[in-house]
Amino acid sequence: MKTNDVILQTTTKIVLFIILIFSVFIFFTGHYTPGGGFIGGLLTSGAIVLLLLAFDLKTVKKILPFNYMYMIAAGLLFSIGTGAGAMLFNVPFLTHAYTHIDIPILGELSLHTATIFDLGVFLVVVGVTMTIIQTIGGDE
Amino acid sequence: MAFQILLNVFLGFMWMVMTVSFEPAVFLKGYLLGLLIIYIFRNLFTSRFYLLRIVAVLKLTYIFIRELISSNIAVVKTVLKPKLDMQPGIFAYPTILEKNWEITLLANLITLTPGTLVIEVSSDNKILYVHALDINDAQESIDSIKDTFEKAILEVGR
């Protein structure tokens, strides 16, 4: 018998976004408080796993038409790119730089290249976790 | 669409609560991040990504202002013409719009642009009877309404 998952699915549609905004928050606060790319990526993939629990594999693939292998590759490229970018300015590999800029409405933002490195970590973590889960979950 | 906007505002508030700073700029930051998340997960919703509809409304407003100016100029030309050689008349305009608010909007837009005037909507909401200043180019004005207003309204209502 096919059960009606309407309550689970509707709740997922709201809770999913709360988890995602929290994971973005964790990702951005990593510089000054606990958090960062790894735990942010795990939280994001946790949200996608919740989506997988509420819907089936095919529906989730339609909602998020990503190839997670490419996501891992893109993440690694981001991390290596920020490391190699330092060598263009005659400083050792993985030397980071930061600056403060003023944007009219958003106020003062401090930009650090470590965030891009973290973004790479984030993408790799999401990609690896989702590849593992989808490979185990898929029966083809 | 309303659900997506509500969710996005809620995500903005969540961001304010999590960062414990209650300034408009922080809300905006959370709103933009929420917008990005909703954009990535846009296929989850039955309606399409709501920003597209807002863009469509802006486009419709732009088309309306443009048509208003150009057809007012056309009417000034007609008024100032020394010879009264135009031929007023009524033509039927078959519409493919279905919802009541879409038909109302289309009728109002046709009426507000001078040169044409909606006088009646048929009982099955399929045909608008339009009075035109110059009936000779009726087919042309049907085509121009179809190209501009009807397409833009369809884009909003989709």
PDB file of C-alpha atoms in Angstrom:
ATOM      1  CA  MET A   1       0.000   0.000   0.000  1.00  0.00           C
ATOM      2  CA  LYS A   2       1.251   3.449  -0.888  1.00  0.00           C
ATOM      3  CA  THR A   3       1.034   5.803   2.060  1.00  0.00           C
ATOM      4  CA  ASN A   4       0.212   9.472   1.721  1.00  0.00           C
ATOM      5  CA  ASP A   5       3.245  11.511   2.725  1.00  0.00           C
ATOM      6  CA  VAL A   6       1.579  14.897   2.465  1.00  0.00           C
ATOM      7  CA  ILE A   7       2.380  15.993   6.032  1.00  0.00           C
ATOM      8  CA  LEU A   8       6.001  14.884   5.829  1.00  0.00           C
ATOM      9  CA  GLN A   9       6.440  16.525   2.436  1.00  0.00           C
ATOM     10  CA  THR A  10       4.841  19.832   3.400  1.00  0.00           C
ATOM     11  CA  THR A  11       6.851  20.029   6.623  1.00  0.00           C
ATOM     12  CA  THR A  12      10.011  19.189   4.693  1.00  0.00           C
ATOM     13  CA  LYS A  13       9.373  22.055   2.302  1.00  0.00           C
ATOM     14  CA  ILE A  14       9.629  24.529   5.199  1.00  0.00           C
ATOM     15  CA  VAL A  15      12.125  22.831   7.505  1.00  0.00           C
ATOM     16  CA  LEU A  16      14.511  22.245   4.585  1.00  0.00           C
ATOM     17  CA  PHE A  17      14.988  25.986   4.108  1.00  0.00           C
ATOM     18  CA  ILE A  18      15.524  26.628   7.813  1.00  0.00           C
ATOM     19  CA  ILE A  19      18.292  24.003   7.802  1.00  0.00           C
ATOM     20  CA  LEU A  20      19.799  25.485   4.656  1.00  0.00           C
ATOM     21  CA  ILE A  21      19.886  29.073   5.941  1.00  0.00           C
ATOM     22  CA  PHE A  22      21.416  27.742   9.167  1.00  0.00           C
ATOM     23  CA  SER A  23      24.078  25.887   7.184  1.00  0.00           C
ATOM     24  CA  VAL A  24      24.916  29.071   5.261  1.00  0.00           C
ATOM     25  CA  PHE A  25      25.120  30.915   8.588  1.00  0.00           C
ATOM     26  CA  ILE A  26      27.456  28.259  10.000  1.00  0.00           C
ATOM     27  CA  PHE A  27      29.536  28.494   6.831  1.00  0.00           C
ATOM     28  CA  PHE A  28      29.996  32.259   7.092  1.00  0.00           C
ATOM     29  CA  THR A  29      30.602  32.471  10.853  1.00  0.00           C
ATOM     30  CA  GLY A  30      33.466  29.979  10.631  1.00  0.00           C
ATOM     31  CA  HIS A  31      36.079  32.721  10.797  1.00  0.00           C
ATOM     32  CA  TYR A  32      35.286  34.104  14.246  1.00  0.00           C
ATOM     33  CA  THR A  33      33.091  31.470  15.930  1.00  0.00           C
ATOM     34  CA  PRO A  34      32.695  27.688  15.656  1.00  0.00           C
ATOM     35  CA  GLY A  35      31.590  26.577  12.225  1.00  0.00           C
ATOM     36  CA  GLY A  36      33.084  26.602   8.749  1.00  0.00           C
ATOM     37  CA  GLY A  37      33.023  24.802   5.444  1.00  0.00           C
ATOM     38  CA  PHE A  38      33.022  21.236   6.742  1.00  0.00           C
ATOM     39  CA  ILE A  39      30.111  21.430   9.148  1.00  0.00           C
ATOM     40  CA  GLY A  40      28.222  23.771   6.799  1.00  0.00           C
ATOM     41  CA  GLY A  41      28.598  21.270   3.984  1.00  0.00           C
ATOM     42  CA  LEU A  42      27.448  18.418   6.234  1.00  0.00           C
ATOM     43  CA  LEU A  43      24.379  20.422   7.273  1.00  0.00           C
ATOM     44  CA  THR A  44      23.560  21.161   3.639  1.00  0.00           C
ATOM     45  CA  SER A  45      23.842  17.527   2.685  1.00  0.00           C
ATOM     46  CA  GLY A  46      21.737  16.723   5.754  1.00  0.00           C
ATOM     47  CA  ALA A  47      19.039  18.963   4.324  1.00  0.00           C
ATOM     48  CA  ILE A  48      19.249  17.167   0.977  1.00  0.00           C
ATOM     49  CA  VAL A  49      19.033  13.823   2.818  1.00  0.00           C
ATOM     50  CA  LEU A  50      15.846  15.066   4.466  1.00  0.00           C
ATOM     51  CA  LEU A  51      14.571  15.850   0.976  1.00  0.00           C
ATOM     52  CA  LEU A  52      15.541  12.320  -0.070  1.00  0.00           C
ATOM     53  CA  LEU A  53      13.592  10.868   2.867  1.00  0.00           C
ATOM     54  CA  ALA A  54      10.453  12.818   2.023  1.00  0.00           C
ATOM     55  CA  PHE A  55      10.589  12.346  -1.746  1.00  0.00           C
ATOM     56  CA  ASP A  56      12.175   9.630  -3.852  1.00  0.00           C
ATOM     57  CA  LEU A  57      15.547   9.603  -5.580  1.00  0.00           C
ATOM     58  CA  LYS A  58      14.165  10.497  -8.989  1.00  0.00           C
ATOM     59  CA  THR A  59      12.228  13.528  -7.741  1.00  0.00           C
ATOM     60  CA  VAL A  60      15.263  14.867  -5.894  1.00  0.00           C
ATOM     61  CA  LYS A  61      17.371  14.425  -9.017  1.00  0.00           C
ATOM     62  CA  LYS A  62      14.795  16.481 -10.890  1.00  0.00           C
ATOM     63  CA  ILE A  63      14.766  19.182  -8.194  1.00  0.00           C
ATOM     64  CA  LEU A  64      18.577  19.352  -8.000  1.00  0.00           C
ATOM     65  CA  PRO A  65      19.938  18.365 -11.400  1.00  0.00           C
ATOM     66  CA  PHE A  66      23.550  18.410 -10.206  1.00  0.00           C
ATOM     67  CA  ASN A  67      26.248  15.924 -10.937  1.00  0.00           C
ATOM     68  CA  TYR A  68      27.884  15.645  -7.508  1.00  0.00           C
ATOM     69  CA  MET A  69      31.109  14.340  -9.043  1.00  0.00           C
ATOM     70  CA  TYR A  70      31.492  17.682 -10.832  1.00  0.00           C
ATOM     71  CA  MET A  71      30.715  19.393  -7.540  1.00  0.00           C
ATOM     72  CA  ILE A  72      33.671  17.632  -5.901  1.00  0.00           C
ATOM     73  CA  ALA A  73      35.889  18.633  -8.813  1.00  0.00           C
ATOM     74  CA  ALA A  74      34.713  22.248  -8.642  1.00  0.00           C
ATOM     75  CA  GLY A  75      35.367  22.345  -4.890  1.00  0.00           C
ATOM     76  CA  LEU A  76      38.884  20.982  -5.311  1.00  0.00           C
ATOM     77  CA  LEU A  77      39.512  23.529  -8.057  1.00  0.00           C
ATOM     78  CA  PHE A  78      38.367  26.367  -5.785  1.00  0.00           C
ATOM     79  CA  SER A  79      40.705  25.237  -3.013  1.00  0.00           C
ATOM     80  CA  ILE A  80      43.700  24.695  -5.284  1.00  0.00           C
ATOM     81  CA  GLY A  81      42.907  27.938  -7.123  1.00  0.00           C
ATOM     82  CA  THR A  82      43.044  30.072  -3.980  1.00  0.00           C
ATOM     83  CA  GLY A  83      46.271  28.338  -2.986  1.00  0.00           C
ATOM     84  CA  ALA A  84      47.851  28.771  -6.390  1.00  0.00           C
ATOM     85  CA  GLY A  85      46.554  32.331  -6.732  1.00  0.00           C
ATOM     86  CA  ALA A  86      48.888  33.370  -3.923  1.00  0.00           C
ATOM     87  CA  MET A  87      51.889  32.334  -6.017  1.00  0.00           C
ATOM     88  CA  LEU A  88      50.974  34.955  -8.629  1.00  0.00           C
ATOM     89  CA  PHE A  89      51.805  37.655  -6.059  1.00  0.00           C
ATOM     90  CA  ASN A  90      55.227  36.183  -5.186  1.00  0.00           C
ATOM     91  CA  VAL A  91      54.174  34.764  -1.824  1.00  0.00           C
ATOM     92  CA  PRO A  92      54.252  31.106  -0.729  1.00  0.00           C
ATOM     93  CA  PHE A  93      51.508  28.638  -1.684  1.00  0.00           C
ATOM     94  CA  LEU A  94      48.273  29.023   0.349  1.00  0.00           C
ATOM     95  CA  THR A  95      49.111  32.513   1.627  1.00  0.00           C
ATOM     96  CA  HIS A  96      45.804  34.277   2.128  1.00  0.00           C
ATOM     97  CA  ALA A  97      44.899  37.912   1.774  1.00  0.00           C
ATOM     98  CA  TYR A  98      42.039  39.971   3.106  1.00  0.00           C
ATOM     99  CA  THR A  99      40.518  43.366   2.628  1.00  0.00           C
ATOM    100  CA  HIS A 100      37.648  45.509   3.843  1.00  0.00           C
ATOM    101  CA  ILE A 101      35.209  47.012   1.384  1.00  0.00           C
ATOM    102  CA  ASP A 102      32.208  49.268   1.836  1.00  0.00           C
ATOM    103  CA  ILE A 103      29.031  48.386  -0.024  1.00  0.00           C
ATOM    104  CA  PRO A 104      26.333  51.103   0.148  1.00  0.00           C
ATOM    105  CA  ILE A 105      23.460  49.179   1.746  1.00  0.00           C
ATOM    106  CA  LEU A 106      25.120  46.128   3.231  1.00  0.00           C
ATOM    107  CA  GLY A 107      27.723  48.134   5.163  1.00  0.00           C
ATOM    108  CA  GLU A 108      31.321  47.144   5.745  1.00  0.00           C
ATOM    109  CA  LEU A 109      32.264  43.661   4.605  1.00  0.00           C
ATOM    110  CA  SER A 110      35.580  42.040   5.389  1.00  0.00           C
ATOM    111  CA  LEU A 111      36.513  39.760   2.538  1.00  0.00           C
ATOM    112  CA  HIS A 112      39.057  37.017   3.062  1.00  0.00           C
ATOM    113  CA  THR A 113      40.322  34.584   0.449  1.00  0.00           C
ATOM    114  CA  ALA A 114      40.062  31.858   3.095  1.00  0.00           C
ATOM    115  CA  THR A 115      36.318  31.992   2.469  1.00  0.00           C
ATOM    116  CA  ILE A 116      36.875  30.815  -1.100  1.00  0.00           C
ATOM    117  CA  PHE A 117      39.042  27.981   0.231  1.00  0.00           C
ATOM    118  CA  ASP A 118      36.217  27.184   2.652  1.00  0.00           C
ATOM    119  CA  LEU A 119      33.716  27.261  -0.188  1.00  0.00           C
ATOM    120  CA  GLY A 120      35.818  24.592  -1.900  1.00  0.00           C
ATOM    121  CA  VAL A 121      35.700  22.475   1.261  1.00  0.00           C
ATOM    122  CA  PHE A 122      31.926  23.050   1.447  1.00  0.00           C
ATOM    123  CA  LEU A 123      31.386  21.860  -2.127  1.00  0.00           C
ATOM    124  CA  VAL A 124      33.617  18.790  -1.666  1.00  0.00           C
ATOM    125  CA  VAL A 125      31.818  17.780   1.539  1.00  0.00           C
ATOM    126  CA  VAL A 126      28.368  18.151  -0.058  1.00  0.00           C
ATOM    127  CA  GLY A 127      29.543  16.335  -3.179  1.00  0.00           C
ATOM    128  CA  VAL A 128      31.178  13.419  -1.346  1.00  0.00           C
ATOM    129  CA  THR A 129      28.274  12.911   1.078  1.00  0.00           C
ATOM    130  CA  MET A 130      25.657  13.039  -1.642  1.00  0.00           C
ATOM    131  CA  THR A 131      27.660  10.732  -3.911  1.00  0.00           C
ATOM    132  CA  ILE A 132      27.953   8.152  -1.103  1.00  0.00           C
ATOM    133  CA  ILE A 133      24.265   8.334  -0.195  1.00  0.00           C
ATOM    134  CA  GLN A 134      22.967   8.327  -3.744  1.00  0.00           C
ATOM    135  CA  THR A 135      25.246   5.470  -4.746  1.00  0.00           C
ATOM    136  CA  ILE A 136      24.059   3.358  -1.807  1.00  0.00           C
ATOM    137  CA  GLY A 137      20.427   4.423  -2.262  1.00  0.00           C
ATOM    138  CA  GLY A 138      20.153   3.892  -5.999  1.00  0.00           C
ATOM    139  CA  ASP A 139      19.330   0.324  -7.024  1.00  0.00           C
ATOM    140  CA  GLU A 140      20.243   0.523 -10.711  1.00  0.00           C
TER     141      GLU A 140
ATOM    142  CA  MET B   1       4.314  32.603  -5.350  1.00  0.00           C
ATOM    143  CA  ALA B   2       3.042  34.190  -2.126  1.00  0.00           C
ATOM    144  CA  PHE B   3       4.381  31.172  -0.262  1.00  0.00           C
ATOM    145  CA  GLN B   4       7.849  31.680  -1.720  1.00  0.00           C
ATOM    146  CA  ILE B   5       7.906  35.381  -0.767  1.00  0.00           C
ATOM    147  CA  LEU B   6       6.715  34.559   2.743  1.00  0.00           C
ATOM    148  CA  LEU B   7       9.362  31.864   3.088  1.00  0.00           C
ATOM    149  CA  ASN B   8      12.037  34.261   1.879  1.00  0.00           C
ATOM    150  CA  VAL B   9      11.023  36.960   4.392  1.00  0.00           C
ATOM    151  CA  PHE B  10      11.016  34.314   7.102  1.00  0.00           C
ATOM    152  CA  LEU B  11      14.543  33.227   6.124  1.00  0.00           C
ATOM    153  CA  GLY B  12      15.637  36.879   6.347  1.00  0.00           C
ATOM    154  CA  PHE B  13      14.266  37.032   9.895  1.00  0.00           C
ATOM    155  CA  MET B  14      15.955  33.739  10.759  1.00  0.00           C
ATOM    156  CA  TRP B  15      19.243  35.266   9.640  1.00  0.00           C
ATOM    157  CA  MET B  16      18.687  38.311  11.885  1.00  0.00           C
ATOM    158  CA  VAL B  17      17.919  36.099  14.864  1.00  0.00           C
ATOM    159  CA  MET B  18      20.954  33.861  14.251  1.00  0.00           C
ATOM    160  CA  THR B  19      23.413  36.733  13.833  1.00  0.00           C
ATOM    161  CA  VAL B  20      21.815  38.577  16.825  1.00  0.00           C
ATOM    162  CA  SER B  21      21.947  41.912  15.008  1.00  0.00           C
ATOM    163  CA  PHE B  22      18.678  43.539  14.067  1.00  0.00           C
ATOM    164  CA  GLU B  23      19.584  46.015  11.366  1.00  0.00           C
ATOM    165  CA  PRO B  24      17.967  46.394   7.956  1.00  0.00           C
ATOM    166  CA  ALA B  25      21.261  45.556   6.233  1.00  0.00           C
ATOM    167  CA  VAL B  26      21.441  42.208   8.079  1.00  0.00           C
ATOM    168  CA  PHE B  27      17.876  41.407   7.063  1.00  0.00           C
ATOM    169  CA  LEU B  28      18.758  42.240   3.465  1.00  0.00           C
ATOM    170  CA  LYS B  29      21.794  39.962   3.619  1.00  0.00           C
ATOM    171  CA  GLY B  30      19.685  37.082   4.954  1.00  0.00           C
ATOM    172  CA  TYR B  31      16.985  37.816   2.394  1.00  0.00           C
ATOM    173  CA  LEU B  32      19.492  37.642  -0.456  1.00  0.00           C
ATOM    174  CA  LEU B  33      21.010  34.384   0.838  1.00  0.00           C
ATOM    175  CA  GLY B  34      17.500  32.967   1.235  1.00  0.00           C
ATOM    176  CA  LEU B  35      16.735  34.062  -2.314  1.00  0.00           C
ATOM    177  CA  LEU B  36      19.782  32.154  -3.529  1.00  0.00           C
ATOM    178  CA  ILE B  37      18.722  29.017  -1.629  1.00  0.00           C
ATOM    179  CA  ILE B  38      15.158  29.245  -2.950  1.00  0.00           C
ATOM    180  CA  TYR B  39      16.544  29.743  -6.460  1.00  0.00           C
ATOM    181  CA  ILE B  40      18.652  26.576  -6.218  1.00  0.00           C
ATOM    182  CA  PHE B  41      15.651  24.618  -4.887  1.00  0.00           C
ATOM    183  CA  ARG B  42      13.153  26.275  -7.286  1.00  0.00           C
ATOM    184  CA  ASN B  43      12.003  22.933  -8.761  1.00  0.00           C
ATOM    185  CA  LEU B  44      10.654  21.899  -5.360  1.00  0.00           C
ATOM    186  CA  PHE B  45       7.721  24.301  -5.691  1.00  0.00           C
ATOM    187  CA  THR B  46       4.715  23.846  -7.944  1.00  0.00           C
ATOM    188  CA  SER B  47       4.786  27.494  -9.032  1.00  0.00           C
ATOM    189  CA  ARG B  48       7.859  28.917 -10.704  1.00  0.00           C
ATOM    190  CA  PHE B  49      10.607  30.992  -9.065  1.00  0.00           C
ATOM    191  CA  TYR B  50       8.847  34.138  -7.880  1.00  0.00           C
ATOM    192  CA  LEU B  51      11.455  36.653  -9.034  1.00  0.00           C
ATOM    193  CA  LEU B  52      10.563  35.798 -12.648  1.00  0.00           C
ATOM    194  CA  ARG B  53       7.006  36.945 -12.060  1.00  0.00           C
ATOM    195  CA  ILE B  54       8.163  40.227 -10.528  1.00  0.00           C
ATOM    196  CA  VAL B  55      10.374  40.774 -13.582  1.00  0.00           C
ATOM    197  CA  ALA B  56       7.332  40.023 -15.775  1.00  0.00           C
ATOM    198  CA  VAL B  57       5.238  42.615 -13.904  1.00  0.00           C
ATOM    199  CA  LEU B  58       7.979  45.224 -14.386  1.00  0.00           C
ATOM    200  CA  LYS B  59       8.132  44.357 -18.079  1.00  0.00           C
ATOM    201  CA  LEU B  60       4.361  44.737 -18.396  1.00  0.00           C
ATOM    202  CA  THR B  61       4.561  48.173 -16.722  1.00  0.00           C
ATOM    203  CA  TYR B  62       7.296  49.219 -19.119  1.00  0.00           C
ATOM    204  CA  ILE B  63       5.306  48.026 -22.155  1.00  0.00           C
ATOM    205  CA  PHE B  64       2.243  49.879 -20.884  1.00  0.00           C
ATOM    206  CA  ILE B  65       4.103  53.199 -20.470  1.00  0.00           C
ATOM    207  CA  ARG B  66       5.786  52.831 -23.860  1.00  0.00           C
ATOM    208  CA  GLU B  67       2.482  52.073 -25.629  1.00  0.00           C
ATOM    209  CA  LEU B  68       0.713  54.898 -23.778  1.00  0.00           C
ATOM    210  CA  ILE B  69       3.231  57.477 -25.001  1.00  0.00           C
ATOM    211  CA  SER B  70       3.415  56.221 -28.589  1.00  0.00           C
ATOM    212  CA  SER B  71      -0.340  55.921 -29.073  1.00  0.00           C
ATOM    213  CA  ASN B  72      -0.986  59.332 -27.507  1.00  0.00           C
ATOM    214  CA  ILE B  73       1.324  60.765 -30.124  1.00  0.00           C
ATOM    215  CA  ALA B  74      -0.647  58.850 -32.778  1.00  0.00           C
ATOM    216  CA  VAL B  75      -3.938  60.363 -31.531  1.00  0.00           C
ATOM    217  CA  VAL B  76      -2.448  63.872 -31.540  1.00  0.00           C
ATOM    218  CA  LYS B  77      -1.524  63.300 -35.176  1.00  0.00           C
ATOM    219  CA  THR B  78      -5.105  62.218 -35.952  1.00  0.00           C
ATOM    220  CA  VAL B  79      -6.609  65.235 -34.170  1.00  0.00           C
ATOM    221  CA  LEU B  80      -4.346  67.705 -35.923  1.00  0.00           C
ATOM    222  CA  LYS B  81      -4.973  66.210 -39.356  1.00  0.00           C
ATOM    223  CA  PRO B  82      -6.925  68.681 -41.559  1.00  0.00           C
ATOM    224  CA  LYS B  83      -8.883  65.963 -43.388  1.00  0.00           C
ATOM    225  CA  LEU B  84     -11.238  63.623 -41.454  1.00  0.00           C
ATOM    226  CA  ASP B  85     -10.489  60.515 -43.496  1.00  0.00           C
ATOM    227  CA  MET B  86     -10.276  57.888 -40.760  1.00  0.00           C
ATOM    228  CA  GLN B  87     -13.004  55.295 -40.371  1.00  0.00           C
ATOM    229  CA  PRO B  88     -14.135  54.358 -36.851  1.00  0.00           C
ATOM    230  CA  GLY B  89     -15.493  50.886 -36.262  1.00  0.00           C
ATOM    231  CA  ILE B  90     -15.792  47.903 -33.966  1.00  0.00           C
ATOM    232  CA  PHE B  91     -13.884  44.657 -34.284  1.00  0.00           C
ATOM    233  CA  ALA B  92     -13.892  41.442 -32.300  1.00  0.00           C
ATOM    234  CA  TYR B  93     -10.705  40.493 -30.546  1.00  0.00           C
ATOM    235  CA  PRO B  94     -10.431  36.790 -29.635  1.00  0.00           C
ATOM    236  CA  THR B  95      -8.403  36.401 -26.450  1.00  0.00           C
ATOM    237  CA  ILE B  96      -6.700  33.317 -25.090  1.00  0.00           C
ATOM    238  CA  LEU B  97      -6.594  34.634 -21.541  1.00  0.00           C
ATOM    239  CA  GLU B  98      -8.748  32.683 -19.088  1.00  0.00           C
ATOM    240  CA  LYS B  99      -8.594  34.059 -15.565  1.00  0.00           C
ATOM    241  CA  ASN B 100     -10.888  36.933 -14.695  1.00  0.00           C
ATOM    242  CA  TRP B 101      -8.165  39.278 -13.506  1.00  0.00           C
ATOM    243  CA  GLU B 102      -6.160  38.701 -16.675  1.00  0.00           C
ATOM    244  CA  ILE B 103      -9.123  39.650 -18.891  1.00  0.00           C
ATOM    245  CA  THR B 104      -9.850  42.709 -16.725  1.00  0.00           C
ATOM    246  CA  LEU B 105      -6.230  43.808 -16.949  1.00  0.00           C
ATOM    247  CA  LEU B 106      -6.125  43.298 -20.715  1.00  0.00           C
ATOM    248  CA  ALA B 107      -9.384  45.247 -21.217  1.00  0.00           C
ATOM    249  CA  ASN B 108      -8.149  48.123 -19.058  1.00  0.00           C
ATOM    250  CA  LEU B 109      -4.825  48.254 -20.868  1.00  0.00           C
ATOM    251  CA  ILE B 110      -6.527  48.296 -24.271  1.00  0.00           C
ATOM    252  CA  THR B 111      -8.843  51.074 -23.103  1.00  0.00           C
ATOM    253  CA  LEU B 112      -6.092  53.186 -21.559  1.00  0.00           C
ATOM    254  CA  THR B 113      -4.087  53.218 -24.752  1.00  0.00           C
ATOM    255  CA  PRO B 114      -5.854  55.728 -27.018  1.00  0.00           C
ATOM    256  CA  GLY B 115      -7.086  54.665 -30.425  1.00  0.00           C
ATOM    257  CA  THR B 116      -8.796  51.564 -29.070  1.00  0.00           C
ATOM    258  CA  LEU B 117     -11.561  51.101 -26.508  1.00  0.00           C
ATOM    259  CA  VAL B 118     -13.101  47.922 -25.109  1.00  0.00           C
ATOM    260  CA  ILE B 119     -16.890  48.192 -25.101  1.00  0.00           C
ATOM    261  CA  GLU B 120     -18.011  44.649 -24.320  1.00  0.00           C
ATOM    262  CA  VAL B 121     -16.734  41.271 -23.217  1.00  0.00           C
ATOM    263  CA  SER B 122     -18.628  38.297 -24.590  1.00  0.00           C
ATOM    264  CA  SER B 123     -20.469  36.110 -22.054  1.00  0.00           C
ATOM    265  CA  ASP B 124     -18.043  33.195 -22.378  1.00  0.00           C
ATOM    266  CA  ASN B 125     -15.013  35.459 -21.790  1.00  0.00           C
ATOM    267  CA  LYS B 126     -13.543  34.498 -25.160  1.00  0.00           C
ATOM    268  CA  ILE B 127     -14.035  37.644 -27.243  1.00  0.00           C
ATOM    269  CA  LEU B 128     -13.449  41.318 -26.496  1.00  0.00           C
ATOM    270  CA  TYR B 129     -15.329  43.831 -28.664  1.00  0.00           C
ATOM    271  CA  VAL B 130     -13.019  46.737 -29.310  1.00  0.00           C
ATOM    272  CA  HIS B 131     -13.870  50.102 -30.769  1.00  0.00           C
ATOM    273  CA  ALA B 132     -11.062  51.406 -32.941  1.00  0.00           C
ATOM    274  CA  LEU B 133     -10.404  54.926 -34.127  1.00  0.00           C
ATOM    275  CA  ASP B 134      -9.424  53.652 -37.528  1.00  0.00           C
ATOM    276  CA  ILE B 135     -10.900  50.296 -38.510  1.00  0.00           C
ATOM    277  CA  ASN B 136      -8.795  49.972 -41.652  1.00  0.00           C
ATOM    278  CA  ASP B 137      -5.909  48.531 -39.725  1.00  0.00           C
ATOM    279  CA  ALA B 138      -7.962  46.300 -37.401  1.00  0.00           C
ATOM    280  CA  GLN B 139      -5.907  43.217 -38.134  1.00  0.00           C
ATOM    281  CA  GLU B 140      -2.776  45.209 -37.440  1.00  0.00           C
ATOM    282  CA  SER B 141      -4.023  46.373 -34.043  1.00  0.00           C
ATOM    283  CA  ILE B 142      -5.128  42.820 -33.164  1.00  0.00           C
ATOM    284  CA  ASP B 143      -1.625  41.655 -33.900  1.00  0.00           C
ATOM    285  CA  SER B 144      -0.031  44.459 -31.924  1.00  0.00           C
ATOM    286  CA  ILE B 145      -2.250  43.778 -28.882  1.00  0.00           C
ATOM    287  CA  LYS B 146      -1.408  40.088 -29.116  1.00  0.00           C
ATOM    288  CA  ASP B 147       2.300  40.797 -29.367  1.00  0.00           C
ATOM    289  CA  THR B 148       2.531  43.248 -26.517  1.00  0.00           C
ATOM    290  CA  PHE B 149      -0.161  43.125 -23.845  1.00  0.00           C
ATOM    291  CA  GLU B 150      -1.476  39.588 -24.137  1.00  0.00           C
ATOM    292  CA  LYS B 151       1.996  38.083 -24.188  1.00  0.00           C
ATOM    293  CA  ALA B 152       3.116  40.176 -21.236  1.00  0.00           C
ATOM    294  CA  ILE B 153       0.004  39.315 -19.202  1.00  0.00           C
ATOM    295  CA  LEU B 154       0.440  35.623 -20.003  1.00  0.00           C
ATOM    296  CA  GLU B 155       3.998  35.890 -18.728  1.00  0.00           C
ATOM    297  CA  VAL B 156       2.736  37.384 -15.448  1.00  0.00           C
ATOM    298  CA  GLY B 157      -0.060  34.862 -14.983  1.00  0.00           C
ATOM    299  CA  ARG B 158       1.920  31.739 -15.820  1.00  0.00           C
TER     300      ARG B 158
END
